């Protein structure tokens, strides 16, 4: 466990998602989380506890990355888990993985909060990418969750800075391509092209690392 | 929006970084076009970005707080099918359900319902988690639906063929039940006459949705006859 140089109040987990009491790396998989769907549908509160054990650090890390406010991040994460619980009776494994759903809710709520804080209008409902089971490369599959973070960060790291910037501004700052164009002085067409190209390259990188 | 424009916007769309009009235009295009498999790939890739943030240990008390909260938080289940036996009765402005029922039915549903991401993850099991109501239009020029997600206090209006309004006018949507009509949204269609908008409102117990033309900003009570209606 290391103290983050950029975050004084919270501990960043190590690259393997923390350690258990034996000191062994705590490795979690998306499958672990998604196996909880049936227990969630059955209304087992312990399934939420287990889901938190598996994804709590990732969820809080994502919310904090966007909000840069510990209390606000806590609120978002709590609401995301409560949302999963409230809807748990109607969770449909065929329509999405609970791990992807949780992280999508955390992202969406965080972006809503930060846009509200900045006085920006909320993004239109439905614009959040939908987790897809039929996607050829579903990142919620296969890979170890902690390794997934490493892979994605590595893939982002090799993108040209301009492409990494538009991803950061869109995904973590919640800006639209128009807002990015205005704030960076970059032509709109260029912003759109960078977004598309960046995601194409990310997809290729992630596909290669999973093979 | 044509295929080229959709492709051009695919990255921004996948990232959720488009304007509301663009999101609607892409969604409309995808209803009748399957030539954009890349978009699914890009959306899937965006999901991976959630894991690029460094993991951070939350405060220990958060786990306990969530655990405690869920134990007092009721779970939502698909609602039982609603019994629809609307008795004839008068509504505001001389409207009545029989009169409104006599309005011409709009043509078939043409637009895609764009829901919140979370909406798409849940099903009602028996398909009762949402109710799609086709809107009735006396002029016959409007095609539209309103999809009501009762459990989420959400409704999604999708329509095309709406007439442009004079300056200073707006469309206003009302929820009608035994009580006085309640204004739940004002909206203006795109220049091409389409509208796709979400409305946060608890519509449980509501019998009728109606749309009137009102002064800009909306009215406290309806001042004109409805141009669209839909019975829930």
XYZ file of C-alpha atoms in Angstrom:
443
model
C 0.000 0.000 0.000
C 1.498 3.313 -0.958
C 0.517 6.841 -0.212
C -0.417 8.631 -3.351
C 1.621 11.692 -4.111
C -1.462 13.299 -5.558
C -3.926 12.355 -2.878
C -3.275 13.032 0.761
C -6.415 11.618 2.212
C -6.746 8.267 0.551
C -4.531 5.299 -0.101
C -4.046 4.106 -3.620
C -4.039 0.344 -3.785
C -1.094 -1.423 -5.285
C -1.075 -2.730 -8.796
C -2.804 -5.930 -7.802
C -5.721 -4.459 -5.957
C -4.272 -4.571 -2.446
C -3.144 -7.476 -0.286
C -5.018 -9.853 1.918
C -4.112 -10.771 5.482
C -1.526 -13.276 4.326
C 0.265 -10.635 2.360
C -0.613 -12.353 -0.892
C -1.786 -10.108 -3.694
C -5.538 -9.850 -3.657
C -6.606 -10.692 -7.166
C -10.106 -10.164 -8.280
C -11.758 -10.940 -11.554
C -14.716 -9.569 -13.385
C -16.114 -13.068 -13.268
C -16.109 -12.927 -9.471
C -18.219 -9.799 -9.577
C -20.555 -11.039 -12.234
C -21.046 -14.341 -10.451
C -22.765 -12.290 -7.792
C -25.634 -11.440 -10.108
C -27.692 -14.416 -9.055
C -27.200 -13.679 -5.361
C -28.150 -10.066 -6.021
C -31.276 -11.104 -7.861
C -32.147 -13.317 -4.891
C -31.865 -10.322 -2.580
C -28.853 -11.430 -0.595
C -27.402 -8.321 1.115
C -24.144 -10.180 1.461
C -23.780 -9.976 -2.307
C -23.473 -6.203 -2.082
C -20.831 -6.601 0.593
C -18.995 -9.018 -1.682
C -19.371 -6.700 -4.660
C -17.922 -3.891 -2.598
C -15.011 -6.076 -1.636
C -14.338 -6.777 -5.296
C -14.968 -3.366 -6.829
C -15.040 -0.822 -4.034
C -11.491 0.373 -4.646
C -11.984 0.684 -8.386
C -15.302 2.459 -7.947
C -13.921 4.903 -5.412
C -10.795 5.437 -7.483
C -12.875 6.319 -10.521
C -15.137 8.688 -8.606
C -12.191 10.381 -6.930
C -10.336 10.688 -10.232
C -13.270 12.621 -11.672
C -14.424 14.573 -8.647
C -11.149 15.146 -6.794
C -13.228 15.351 -3.652
C -13.282 12.507 -1.186
C -16.663 13.211 0.323
C -18.286 13.649 -3.067
C -16.663 10.430 -4.252
C -17.985 8.585 -1.221
C -21.471 9.856 -1.937
C -21.308 8.738 -5.555
C -20.013 5.295 -4.681
C -22.607 4.802 -1.981
C -25.381 5.829 -4.332
C -24.060 3.535 -7.044
C -24.103 0.513 -4.758
C -27.547 1.459 -3.501
C -28.743 1.734 -7.084
C -27.476 -1.753 -7.810
C -29.233 -3.010 -4.691
C -32.526 -1.267 -5.426
C -32.607 -2.734 -8.911
C -31.055 -6.059 -8.021
C -34.305 -7.970 -8.411
C -34.401 -7.074 -12.084
C -30.732 -7.412 -12.916
C -30.508 -9.203 -16.202
C -27.176 -10.908 -16.881
C -28.052 -11.020 -20.564
C -28.168 -7.246 -20.750
C -24.927 -6.372 -19.102
C -22.400 -7.331 -16.511
C -22.856 -6.080 -13.006
C -19.222 -4.990 -12.869
C -19.622 -2.851 -15.977
C -22.944 -1.578 -14.741
C -21.559 -0.488 -11.396
C -18.641 1.334 -12.961
C -20.929 2.929 -15.546
C -23.190 4.246 -12.802
C -20.220 5.573 -10.851
C -18.919 7.316 -13.951
C -22.269 8.757 -14.900
C -23.048 10.063 -11.421
C -19.579 11.526 -11.093
C -19.857 13.342 -14.407
C -23.298 14.618 -13.487
C -21.888 15.950 -10.230
C -18.870 17.630 -11.737
C -20.875 19.215 -14.551
C -23.361 20.529 -12.006
C -20.484 21.876 -9.930
C -19.152 23.716 -12.975
C -22.541 25.059 -13.893
C -22.676 23.032 -17.087
C -25.890 21.518 -18.313
C -26.287 17.836 -17.639
C -25.413 15.522 -20.472
C -28.359 14.006 -22.232
C -29.565 10.716 -20.791
C -28.681 7.854 -23.004
C -25.346 9.236 -24.046
C -23.510 7.019 -21.635
C -22.053 4.067 -23.511
C -24.024 0.964 -22.873
C -22.223 -2.140 -21.681
C -22.645 -4.741 -24.349
C -22.450 -8.482 -23.980
C -22.155 -8.945 -27.692
C -19.186 -6.653 -28.115
C -16.261 -8.441 -29.722
C -13.929 -7.144 -27.060
C -15.744 -6.630 -23.817
C -13.248 -5.369 -21.271
C -15.425 -6.773 -18.538
C -14.461 -10.220 -19.736
C -11.463 -12.329 -19.230
C -8.976 -10.102 -17.577
C -8.115 -9.718 -13.972
C -9.624 -6.461 -12.763
C -6.407 -5.173 -11.289
C -4.450 -6.155 -14.369
C -7.099 -4.495 -16.471
C -6.244 -1.190 -14.881
C -2.600 -1.683 -15.697
C -3.411 -2.603 -19.261
C -5.648 0.365 -19.839
C -3.186 2.798 -18.299
C -0.424 1.350 -20.419
C -2.526 1.606 -23.547
C -3.403 5.198 -22.727
C 0.226 5.971 -22.084
C 1.285 5.190 -25.617
C -1.326 7.403 -27.215
C -0.161 10.707 -28.643
C -0.616 13.402 -25.982
C -3.249 15.206 -28.038
C -5.365 12.071 -28.243
C -4.855 11.276 -24.589
C -5.958 14.806 -23.783
C -9.307 14.531 -25.546
C -9.978 11.233 -23.802
C -9.165 12.808 -20.470
C -11.289 15.884 -21.075
C -14.241 13.875 -22.311
C -14.219 10.878 -19.989
C -12.822 12.328 -16.783
C -13.843 15.958 -17.071
C -17.194 15.292 -18.701
C -16.777 17.798 -21.521
C -18.486 17.470 -24.868
C -16.468 17.659 -28.057
C -17.786 21.179 -28.599
C -16.645 22.244 -25.141
C -13.265 20.642 -25.703
C -12.915 22.447 -29.004
C -13.725 25.750 -27.359
C -11.530 25.254 -24.321
C -8.484 24.046 -26.229
C -8.919 26.137 -29.357
C -8.832 23.004 -31.453
C -11.081 22.739 -34.492
C -14.151 20.652 -33.842
C -13.389 18.210 -36.622
C -9.981 17.596 -35.176
C -11.374 16.893 -31.741
C -13.824 14.386 -33.171
C -11.145 12.695 -35.203
C -8.814 12.442 -32.233
C -11.508 10.890 -30.118
C -12.264 8.253 -32.685
C -8.670 7.482 -33.422
C -7.728 7.325 -29.768
C -10.460 4.804 -29.035
C -9.545 2.748 -32.081
C -5.961 2.583 -30.891
C -6.995 1.747 -27.371
C -9.153 -1.070 -28.621
C -6.316 -2.464 -30.673
C -3.909 -2.248 -27.740
C -6.313 -3.917 -25.324
C -7.138 -6.648 -27.801
C -3.464 -7.408 -28.272
C -2.745 -7.586 -24.548
C -5.633 -9.979 -23.991
C -4.346 -12.416 -26.580
C -27.417 12.351 -40.122
C -25.918 10.029 -42.703
C -23.526 7.115 -42.270
C -20.482 9.257 -42.850
C -21.512 11.726 -40.220
C -22.239 8.958 -37.744
C -18.808 7.466 -38.315
C -17.227 10.864 -37.943
C -18.935 11.344 -34.624
C -18.500 7.772 -33.379
C -15.642 8.480 -30.987
C -17.371 11.407 -29.362
C -20.635 9.479 -29.221
C -18.991 6.486 -27.573
C -17.430 8.789 -25.004
C -20.766 10.436 -24.296
C -19.200 13.705 -25.419
C -21.817 14.866 -27.884
C -24.594 17.377 -27.709
C -28.138 16.281 -27.031
C -29.131 16.911 -30.633
C -26.233 14.862 -31.915
C -26.992 12.011 -29.544
C -30.540 11.971 -30.792
C -29.462 12.112 -34.420
C -27.068 9.200 -34.000
C -29.654 7.158 -32.132
C -32.220 7.855 -34.821
C -29.786 6.791 -37.517
C -28.901 3.550 -35.730
C -32.555 2.531 -35.621
C -32.511 1.714 -39.288
C -28.832 1.163 -40.017
C -26.613 -1.701 -38.980
C -23.546 -0.474 -40.803
C -21.724 0.788 -37.733
C -20.203 -2.162 -35.883
C -17.241 0.015 -34.990
C -19.460 2.056 -32.743
C -20.128 -0.960 -30.550
C -16.404 -1.622 -30.370
C -15.699 1.933 -29.351
C -18.412 1.921 -26.714
C -16.967 -1.270 -25.306
C -13.535 0.295 -25.247
C -14.858 3.268 -23.334
C -16.005 0.894 -20.595
C -12.403 -0.080 -20.056
C -11.512 3.522 -19.279
C -13.317 3.164 -15.948
C -10.459 0.967 -14.788
C -7.719 3.356 -15.824
C -8.192 5.450 -12.698
C -5.873 4.387 -9.891
C -7.576 2.162 -7.349
C -8.007 3.972 -4.084
C -8.949 2.493 -0.742
C -12.137 4.201 0.352
C -12.515 5.270 3.973
C -13.294 2.156 6.054
C -16.569 3.600 7.225
C -17.946 3.683 3.701
C -18.261 -0.088 3.589
C -20.231 -0.099 6.838
C -22.373 2.783 5.671
C -23.318 1.030 2.445
C -23.898 -2.257 4.209
C -26.185 -0.596 6.700
C -27.972 1.462 4.064
C -28.926 -1.452 1.854
C -30.426 -3.299 4.767
C -32.994 -0.560 5.152
C -33.303 0.152 1.423
C -36.260 -1.512 -0.272
C -35.637 -3.337 -3.491
C -37.655 -2.464 -6.524
C -39.605 -5.085 -8.362
C -41.422 -4.930 -11.638
C -44.801 -3.391 -10.986
C -47.908 -5.458 -11.324
C -49.853 -4.822 -14.501
C -51.983 -1.764 -13.970
C -55.703 -2.115 -14.067
C -56.924 0.350 -16.641
C -60.593 1.095 -16.196
C -60.782 4.835 -16.698
C -64.208 6.062 -15.638
C -65.673 8.850 -17.724
C -64.972 12.061 -15.942
C -64.240 15.621 -16.749
C -60.787 16.997 -16.750
C -59.514 20.523 -17.011
C -60.687 22.835 -19.738
C -63.604 20.645 -20.613
C -61.393 17.717 -21.510
C -62.681 14.308 -20.715
C -61.229 10.887 -21.272
C -63.963 9.872 -23.724
C -63.396 13.025 -25.719
C -59.697 12.534 -25.721
C -60.082 8.889 -26.637
C -61.854 10.035 -29.739
C -58.797 11.787 -31.018
C -57.098 10.190 -33.977
C -54.359 7.736 -33.288
C -50.925 8.677 -34.414
C -49.021 6.512 -36.850
C -46.567 3.879 -35.857
C -43.687 4.372 -33.527
C -40.716 5.559 -35.485
C -38.091 6.702 -33.098
C -35.788 4.873 -30.821
C -36.225 5.260 -27.115
C -32.987 6.544 -25.729
C -32.810 5.545 -22.100
C -30.260 6.057 -19.389
C -27.497 3.524 -19.465
C -28.852 2.048 -16.302
C -32.287 1.664 -17.861
C -30.846 -0.653 -20.406
C -29.334 -2.911 -17.831
C -32.497 -3.916 -16.144
C -35.458 -5.777 -17.392
C -38.837 -6.114 -15.907
C -38.707 -9.853 -16.196
C -42.221 -9.955 -17.530
C -41.613 -6.817 -19.528
C -43.650 -4.623 -17.235
C -40.868 -2.335 -16.091
C -41.736 0.200 -18.750
C -44.886 1.244 -20.515
C -44.818 2.542 -24.067
C -47.763 4.752 -24.845
C -48.481 5.820 -28.366
C -49.514 9.446 -28.488
C -52.752 10.503 -30.109
C -52.747 13.481 -32.386
C -55.893 15.114 -33.733
C -54.078 16.428 -36.791
C -52.541 13.069 -37.626
C -49.226 14.633 -38.438
C -47.321 13.631 -35.327
C -45.830 10.236 -34.698
C -44.753 9.757 -31.152
C -44.578 7.773 -27.991
C -43.901 8.327 -24.388
C -42.161 5.538 -22.536
C -42.734 5.534 -18.824
C -40.265 3.921 -16.439
C -42.330 4.059 -13.287
C -39.682 2.563 -11.031
C -37.214 5.204 -12.030
C -39.524 8.218 -12.041
C -38.570 8.663 -15.649
C -40.427 9.149 -18.899
C -38.976 9.469 -22.367
C -40.832 11.393 -25.031
C -40.001 10.602 -28.645
C -41.912 12.226 -31.449
C -41.605 13.552 -34.954
C -43.797 15.738 -37.107
C -44.293 18.437 -34.485
C -45.207 21.810 -35.880
C -42.783 24.651 -35.282
C -44.172 27.186 -32.860
C -44.267 30.930 -33.074
C -41.767 32.824 -31.056
C -42.805 33.077 -27.441
C -44.589 29.722 -27.478
C -43.574 26.337 -26.155
C -44.939 22.848 -25.846
C -45.804 21.832 -22.320
C -46.511 18.345 -21.046
C -49.055 17.648 -18.341
C -49.798 14.716 -16.081
C -53.459 14.214 -15.309
C -55.020 12.199 -12.547
C -57.850 12.839 -10.130
C -56.089 15.972 -9.009
C -55.357 19.149 -10.895
C -53.126 18.791 -13.971
C -49.477 19.007 -13.179
C -47.019 20.482 -15.638
C -44.079 18.109 -15.879
C -42.020 19.481 -18.742
C -41.708 22.151 -21.360
C -39.918 21.390 -24.572
C -39.238 22.636 -28.043
C -38.736 20.293 -30.964
C -35.791 20.495 -33.306
C -36.242 22.480 -36.510
C -37.063 19.213 -38.266
C -40.004 18.683 -35.918
C -38.493 15.913 -33.814
C -38.154 15.730 -30.082
C -36.409 13.239 -27.842
C -36.360 14.198 -24.243
C -36.312 12.656 -20.819
C -38.643 13.780 -18.087
C -38.005 13.103 -14.451
C -41.403 12.690 -12.856
C -43.310 10.214 -10.752
C -46.144 9.153 -13.042
C -47.584 6.450 -10.838
C -51.307 7.019 -10.556
C -51.368 9.231 -13.626
C -54.091 8.398 -16.117
C -53.317 10.688 -18.963
C -50.444 12.574 -20.481
C -51.273 15.648 -22.517
C -49.298 18.249 -24.432
C -50.488 21.792 -24.978
C -49.034 24.910 -26.550
C -48.288 27.487 -23.908
C -46.457 30.775 -23.550
C -42.693 30.411 -23.367
C -41.649 29.087 -20.015
C -44.870 27.191 -19.516
C -48.094 27.852 -17.660
C -49.306 26.987 -14.203
C -52.429 25.478 -15.746
C -53.198 24.520 -19.344
C -54.546 27.401 -21.411
C -55.224 25.591 -24.697
C -56.629 22.307 -25.861
C -54.198 19.415 -26.115
C -52.328 18.755 -29.299
C -51.154 15.364 -28.121
C -52.483 12.911 -25.569
C -51.620 9.490 -24.320
C -53.528 7.314 -21.893
C -51.446 5.422 -19.370
